[in-house]
XYZ file of C-alpha atoms in Angstrom:
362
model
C -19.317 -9.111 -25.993
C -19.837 -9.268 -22.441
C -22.051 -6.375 -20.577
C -18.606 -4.766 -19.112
C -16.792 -4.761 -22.096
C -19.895 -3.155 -23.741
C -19.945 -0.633 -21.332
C -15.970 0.047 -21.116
C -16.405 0.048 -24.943
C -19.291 2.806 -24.653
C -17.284 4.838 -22.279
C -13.976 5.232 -24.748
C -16.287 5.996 -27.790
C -17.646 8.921 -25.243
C -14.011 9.971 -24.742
C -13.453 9.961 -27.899
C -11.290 6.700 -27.678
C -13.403 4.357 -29.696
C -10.451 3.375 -32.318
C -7.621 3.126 -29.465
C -5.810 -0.020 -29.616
C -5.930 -1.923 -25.850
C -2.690 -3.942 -24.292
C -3.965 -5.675 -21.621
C -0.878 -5.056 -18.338
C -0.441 -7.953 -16.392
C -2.596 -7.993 -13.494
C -1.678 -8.013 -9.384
C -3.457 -9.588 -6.413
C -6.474 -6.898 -6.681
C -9.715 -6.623 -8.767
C -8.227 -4.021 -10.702
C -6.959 -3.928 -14.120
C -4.945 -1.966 -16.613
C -5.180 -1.982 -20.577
C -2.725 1.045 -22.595
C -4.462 2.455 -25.060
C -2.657 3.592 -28.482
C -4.086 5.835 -31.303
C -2.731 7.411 -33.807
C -2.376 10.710 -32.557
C -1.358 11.744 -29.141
C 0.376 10.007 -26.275
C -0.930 6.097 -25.017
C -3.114 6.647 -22.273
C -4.237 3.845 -19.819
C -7.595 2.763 -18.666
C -8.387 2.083 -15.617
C -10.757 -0.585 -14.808
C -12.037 -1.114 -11.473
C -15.824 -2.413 -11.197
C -17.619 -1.647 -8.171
C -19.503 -4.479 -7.672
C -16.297 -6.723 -7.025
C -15.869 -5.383 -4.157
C -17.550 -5.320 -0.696
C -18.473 -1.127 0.394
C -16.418 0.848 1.262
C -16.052 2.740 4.719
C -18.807 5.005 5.846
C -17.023 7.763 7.732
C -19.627 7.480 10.574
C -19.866 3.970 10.919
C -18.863 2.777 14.710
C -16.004 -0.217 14.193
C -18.782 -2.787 15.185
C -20.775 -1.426 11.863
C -17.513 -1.388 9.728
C -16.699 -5.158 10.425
C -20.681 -5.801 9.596
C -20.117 -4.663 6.130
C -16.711 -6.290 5.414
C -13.450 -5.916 4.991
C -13.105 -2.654 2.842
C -14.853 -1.068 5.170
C -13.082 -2.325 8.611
C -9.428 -2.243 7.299
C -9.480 -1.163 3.311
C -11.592 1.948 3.813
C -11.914 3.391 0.486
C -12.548 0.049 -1.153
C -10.062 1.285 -4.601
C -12.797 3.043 -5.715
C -12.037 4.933 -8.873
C -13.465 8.716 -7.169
C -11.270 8.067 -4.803
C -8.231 7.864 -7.196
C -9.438 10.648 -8.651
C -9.832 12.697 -5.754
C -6.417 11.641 -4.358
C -4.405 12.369 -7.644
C -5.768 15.745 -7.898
C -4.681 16.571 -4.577
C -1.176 15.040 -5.391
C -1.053 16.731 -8.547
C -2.039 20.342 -6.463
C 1.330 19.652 -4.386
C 3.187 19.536 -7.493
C 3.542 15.605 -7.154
C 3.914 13.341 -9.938
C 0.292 11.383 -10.673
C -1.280 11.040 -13.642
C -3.967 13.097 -14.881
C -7.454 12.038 -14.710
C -8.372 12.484 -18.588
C -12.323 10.668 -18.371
C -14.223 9.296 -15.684
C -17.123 6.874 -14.949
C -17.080 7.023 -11.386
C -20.402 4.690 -11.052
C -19.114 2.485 -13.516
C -15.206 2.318 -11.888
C -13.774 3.713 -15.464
C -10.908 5.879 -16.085
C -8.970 7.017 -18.936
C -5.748 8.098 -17.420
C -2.443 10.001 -18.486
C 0.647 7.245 -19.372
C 3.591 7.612 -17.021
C 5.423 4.947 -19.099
C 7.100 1.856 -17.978
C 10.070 2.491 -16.302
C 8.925 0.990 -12.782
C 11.266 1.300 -9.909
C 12.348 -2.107 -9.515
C 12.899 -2.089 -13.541
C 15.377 0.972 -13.911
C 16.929 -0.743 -11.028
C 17.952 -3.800 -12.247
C 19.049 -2.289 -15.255
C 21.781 -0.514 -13.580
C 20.128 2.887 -13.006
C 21.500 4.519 -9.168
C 19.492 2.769 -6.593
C 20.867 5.075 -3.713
C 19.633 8.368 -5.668
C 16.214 6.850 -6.463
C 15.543 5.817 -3.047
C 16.353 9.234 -2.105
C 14.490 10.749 -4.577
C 11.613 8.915 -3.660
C 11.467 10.239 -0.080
C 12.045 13.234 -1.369
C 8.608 13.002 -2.648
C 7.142 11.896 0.677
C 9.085 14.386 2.321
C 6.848 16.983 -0.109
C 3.526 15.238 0.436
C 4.621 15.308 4.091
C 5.180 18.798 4.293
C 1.594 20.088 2.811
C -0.207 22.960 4.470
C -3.223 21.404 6.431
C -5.015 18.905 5.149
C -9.040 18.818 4.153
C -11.562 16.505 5.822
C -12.388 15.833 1.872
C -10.615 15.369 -0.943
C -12.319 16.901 -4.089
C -11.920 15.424 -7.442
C -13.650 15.015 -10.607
C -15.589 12.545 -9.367
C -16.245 14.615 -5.992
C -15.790 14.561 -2.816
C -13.629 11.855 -1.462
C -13.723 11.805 2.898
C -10.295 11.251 3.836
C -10.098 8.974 6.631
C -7.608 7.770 9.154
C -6.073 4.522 9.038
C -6.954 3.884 12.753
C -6.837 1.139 15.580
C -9.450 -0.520 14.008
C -7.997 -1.126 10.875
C -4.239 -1.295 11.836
C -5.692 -4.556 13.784
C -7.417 -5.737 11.314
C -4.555 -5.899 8.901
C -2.065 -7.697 11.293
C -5.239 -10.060 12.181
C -4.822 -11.257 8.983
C -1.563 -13.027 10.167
C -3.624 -15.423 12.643
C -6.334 -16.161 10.325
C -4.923 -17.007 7.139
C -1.269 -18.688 7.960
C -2.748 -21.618 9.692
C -4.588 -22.474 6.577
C -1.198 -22.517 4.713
C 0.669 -24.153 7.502
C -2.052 -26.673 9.025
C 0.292 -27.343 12.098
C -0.270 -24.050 13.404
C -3.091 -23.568 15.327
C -3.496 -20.823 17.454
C -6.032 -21.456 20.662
C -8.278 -18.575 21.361
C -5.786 -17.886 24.899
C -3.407 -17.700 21.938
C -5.766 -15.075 19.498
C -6.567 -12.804 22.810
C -2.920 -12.297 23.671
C -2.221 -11.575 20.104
C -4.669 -8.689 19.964
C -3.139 -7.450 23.086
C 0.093 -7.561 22.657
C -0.433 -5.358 18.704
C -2.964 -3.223 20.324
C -0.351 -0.457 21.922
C 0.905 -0.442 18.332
C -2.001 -0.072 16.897
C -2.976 3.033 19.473
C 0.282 4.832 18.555
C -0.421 4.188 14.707
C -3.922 5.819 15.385
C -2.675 8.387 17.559
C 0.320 9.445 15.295
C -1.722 9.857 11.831
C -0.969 12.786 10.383
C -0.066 13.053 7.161
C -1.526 11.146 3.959
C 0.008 7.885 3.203
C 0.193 6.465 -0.550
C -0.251 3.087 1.515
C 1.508 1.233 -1.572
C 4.703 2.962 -1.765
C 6.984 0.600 -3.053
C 9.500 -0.001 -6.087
C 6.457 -1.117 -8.027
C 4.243 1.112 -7.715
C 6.445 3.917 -8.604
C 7.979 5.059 -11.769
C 11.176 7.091 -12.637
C 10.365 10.292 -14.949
C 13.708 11.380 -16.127
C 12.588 14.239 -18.174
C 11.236 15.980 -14.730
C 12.782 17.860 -12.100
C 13.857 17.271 -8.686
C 10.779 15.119 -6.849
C 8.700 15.180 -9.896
C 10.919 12.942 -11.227
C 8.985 10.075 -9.329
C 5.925 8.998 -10.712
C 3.059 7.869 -8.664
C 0.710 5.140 -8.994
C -2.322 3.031 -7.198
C -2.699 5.418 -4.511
C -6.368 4.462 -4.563
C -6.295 3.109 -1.214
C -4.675 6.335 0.593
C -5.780 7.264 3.845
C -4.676 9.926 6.790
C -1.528 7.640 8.668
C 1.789 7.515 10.764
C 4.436 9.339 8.329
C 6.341 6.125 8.792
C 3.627 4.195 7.034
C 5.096 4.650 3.385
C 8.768 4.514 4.553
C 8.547 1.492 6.156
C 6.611 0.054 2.512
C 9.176 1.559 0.868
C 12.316 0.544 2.371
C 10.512 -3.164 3.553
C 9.468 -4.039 0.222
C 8.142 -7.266 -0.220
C 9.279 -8.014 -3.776
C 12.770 -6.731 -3.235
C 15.715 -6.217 -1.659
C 16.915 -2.611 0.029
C 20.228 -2.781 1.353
C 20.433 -1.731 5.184
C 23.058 0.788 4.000
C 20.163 2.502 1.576
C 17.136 1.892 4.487
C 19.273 3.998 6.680
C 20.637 6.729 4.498
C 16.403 7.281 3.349
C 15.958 7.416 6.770
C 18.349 9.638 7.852
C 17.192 12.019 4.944
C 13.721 12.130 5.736
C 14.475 12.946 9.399
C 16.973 15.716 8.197
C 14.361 17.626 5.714
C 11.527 16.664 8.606
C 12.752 17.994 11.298
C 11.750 15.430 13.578
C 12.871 13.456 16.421
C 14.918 10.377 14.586
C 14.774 7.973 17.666
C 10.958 8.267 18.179
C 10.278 7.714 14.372
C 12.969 5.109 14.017
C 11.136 2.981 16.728
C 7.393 3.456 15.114
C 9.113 2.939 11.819
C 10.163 -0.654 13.476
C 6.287 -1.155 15.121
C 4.038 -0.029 12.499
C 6.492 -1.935 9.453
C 6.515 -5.168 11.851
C 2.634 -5.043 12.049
C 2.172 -4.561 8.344
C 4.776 -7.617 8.097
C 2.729 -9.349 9.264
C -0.648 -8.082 7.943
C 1.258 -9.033 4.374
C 2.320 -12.407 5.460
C -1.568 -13.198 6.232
C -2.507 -11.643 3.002
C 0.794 -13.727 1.161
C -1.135 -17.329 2.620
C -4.466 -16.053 2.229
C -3.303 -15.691 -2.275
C -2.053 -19.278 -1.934
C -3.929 -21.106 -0.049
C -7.282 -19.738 -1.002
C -6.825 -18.180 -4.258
C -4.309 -20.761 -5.678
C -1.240 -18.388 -6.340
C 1.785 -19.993 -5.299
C 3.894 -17.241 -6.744
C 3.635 -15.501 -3.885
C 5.462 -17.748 -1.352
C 8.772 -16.749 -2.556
C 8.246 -13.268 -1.258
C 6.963 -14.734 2.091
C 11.243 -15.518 3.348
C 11.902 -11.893 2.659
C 8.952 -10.622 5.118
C 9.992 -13.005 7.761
C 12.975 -11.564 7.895
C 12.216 -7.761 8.295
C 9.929 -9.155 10.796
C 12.180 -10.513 12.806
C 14.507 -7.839 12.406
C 11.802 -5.096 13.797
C 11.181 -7.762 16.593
C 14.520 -6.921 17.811
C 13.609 -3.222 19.083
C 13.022 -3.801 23.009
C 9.262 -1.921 22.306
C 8.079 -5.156 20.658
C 9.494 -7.613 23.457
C 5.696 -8.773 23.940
C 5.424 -9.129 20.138
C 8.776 -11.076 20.162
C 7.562 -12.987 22.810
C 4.402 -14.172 21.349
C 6.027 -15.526 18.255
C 8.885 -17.216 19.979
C 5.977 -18.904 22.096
C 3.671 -19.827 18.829
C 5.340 -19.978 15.736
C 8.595 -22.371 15.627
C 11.422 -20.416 14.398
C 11.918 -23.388 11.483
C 8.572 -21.785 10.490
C 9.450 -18.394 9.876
C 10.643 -18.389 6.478
């Protein structure tokens, strides 16, 4: 037995878990894992298992952006690293806005260990394709921003049973960072592109009004994974409750946009334009807020995390040897190039028309 699975063996015989049967889930592109545990009385439960030491620190609220690029990536772009307190932390605030997360049921905070209520199977993208109302769950899912949205002033800190989590804005520094991504890794997939450092400078120029606005416009907390797998349909709730929320580890203070544009942009899956508008058009309507301003940072911000996930989408293959992930890479190319359209992101446009080839964006 290896020294983690002694210790995530320890921790469920403290919980009172030490019989539970564990399904390993299949895994994603992070360090984390998930195993359902089944015993013979009471619900499954999952654990969550997400060891600290895989992972570079995370952000340090008082750290200048020089300092958060010296300690690496988590704690220039990621911020909270997926640390397990700051699950915690987030789903009790979620929870406290009568949201849909699961309950934290143990915790090993130090050790990245949690035991964690079972909202099921029935992922977004699964009801889907077996036939359940796309429209209504789309709606239904903003819905649930909309709620999240609409909460009374938010803390500096985010208190959980693992304490207190800082809750920190997902500012210039990272928004760059993440559509950096883009110039680093894709020349690695595709050697013929190489982009001269004229070529880097104008890139960081031309993403850096973006980038200001994102900072400038964070308001509200953002899941930051929002997205048809990473949420789950609860029939046996009511109204917003109905959608269950998962790996919000990650959230941070953002641009109310942030989570639309995941949702409605999904990488993995199609949303019809007809859908993207009507959840658009909804959120505006319970908002309250000016739909031509957000429908343009809506366009920005989801064209910067475009490409932010095409970077991340070459960086799996060619470093990490997961070709799987090219075949969502066609998809993001082409929400890309349809937020590229909005006359805001001429310069943006303008870049990639001068440096990628078009026969390359695909």
């Amino acid at each position: 037995m290896s020294e983690r699975e002694a210790l995530i063996a320890d921790f469920l015989a403290g919980a009172g878990l030490a019989d539970a049967r564990r399904d390993p889930l299949p895994g994603d592109a992070s360090t984390r894992r998930y195993e359902r545990l089944t015993t013979s009385a009471g619900p499954t439960l999952m654990l969550m298992d997400q060891a600290p030491a895989l992972e570079s620190p995370p952000c340090d609220p008082a750290w200048t952006p020089d300092e958060r690029r010296a300690h690496g990536w988590n704690a220039t772009a990621r911020l909270s690293a997926g640390r397990i307190e700051a699950f915690a932390a987030v789903a009790e605030h979620l929870r406290a806005v009568g949201l849909s997360a699961p309950e934290v049921v143990a915790l090993d905070a130090a050790n990245g260990l949690a035991v964690l209520e079972d909202l099921g199977d029935d992922l977004y993208a699964r009801v889907i394709a077996d036939g359940a109302d796309e429209r209504a769950l789309y709606i239904e899912a903003v819905e649930a921003l909309a709620r999240l949205h609409l909460t009374a002033t938010l803390p500096d800190r985010l208190t959980g049973p693992g304490g207190d989590w800082p809750l920190q804005t997902y500012d210039a520094t990272a928004l760059q960072a993440g559509a950096d991504l883009f110039i680093e890794w894709m020349p690695k997939l595709v050697p013929t592109l190489d982009f001269s450092p004229d070529a880097r400078a104008e890139w960081q120029a031309v993403w850096a009004p973006v980038a200001t606005m994102g900072e400038a416009r964070a308001g509200v907390i953002a899941h930051r994974d929002y997205h048809a797998e990473n949420l789950l349909w609860l029939p046996g709730r009511e109204g917003f409750r109905r959608v269950g929320l998962i790996d919000f580890q990650d959230a941070v203070l953002a641009h109310p946009v942030w989570d639309l544009h995941s949702l409605l942009q999904d990488a993995r899956r199609d949303v019809s334009p007809e859908i993207e508008r009507a959840a658009l058009d909804h959120y505006v309507d319970i908002m309250q807020v000016d739909g031509e301003q957000y429908r343009a940072d809506y366009a920005a911000l989801a064209a910067l995390n475009e490409a932010r996930i095409l970077g991340i989408f070459a960086r799996l293959i060619a470093r990490d040897g997961k070709p799987r992930y090219r075949q969502f890479m066609p998809r993001m190319w082409a929400h890309l190039e349809q937020n590229l359209k909005r006359p805001e992101l001429s310069q943006v446009r303008a870049w990639f028309d001068r440096h990628v080839p078009k026969e390359m964006r695909g």
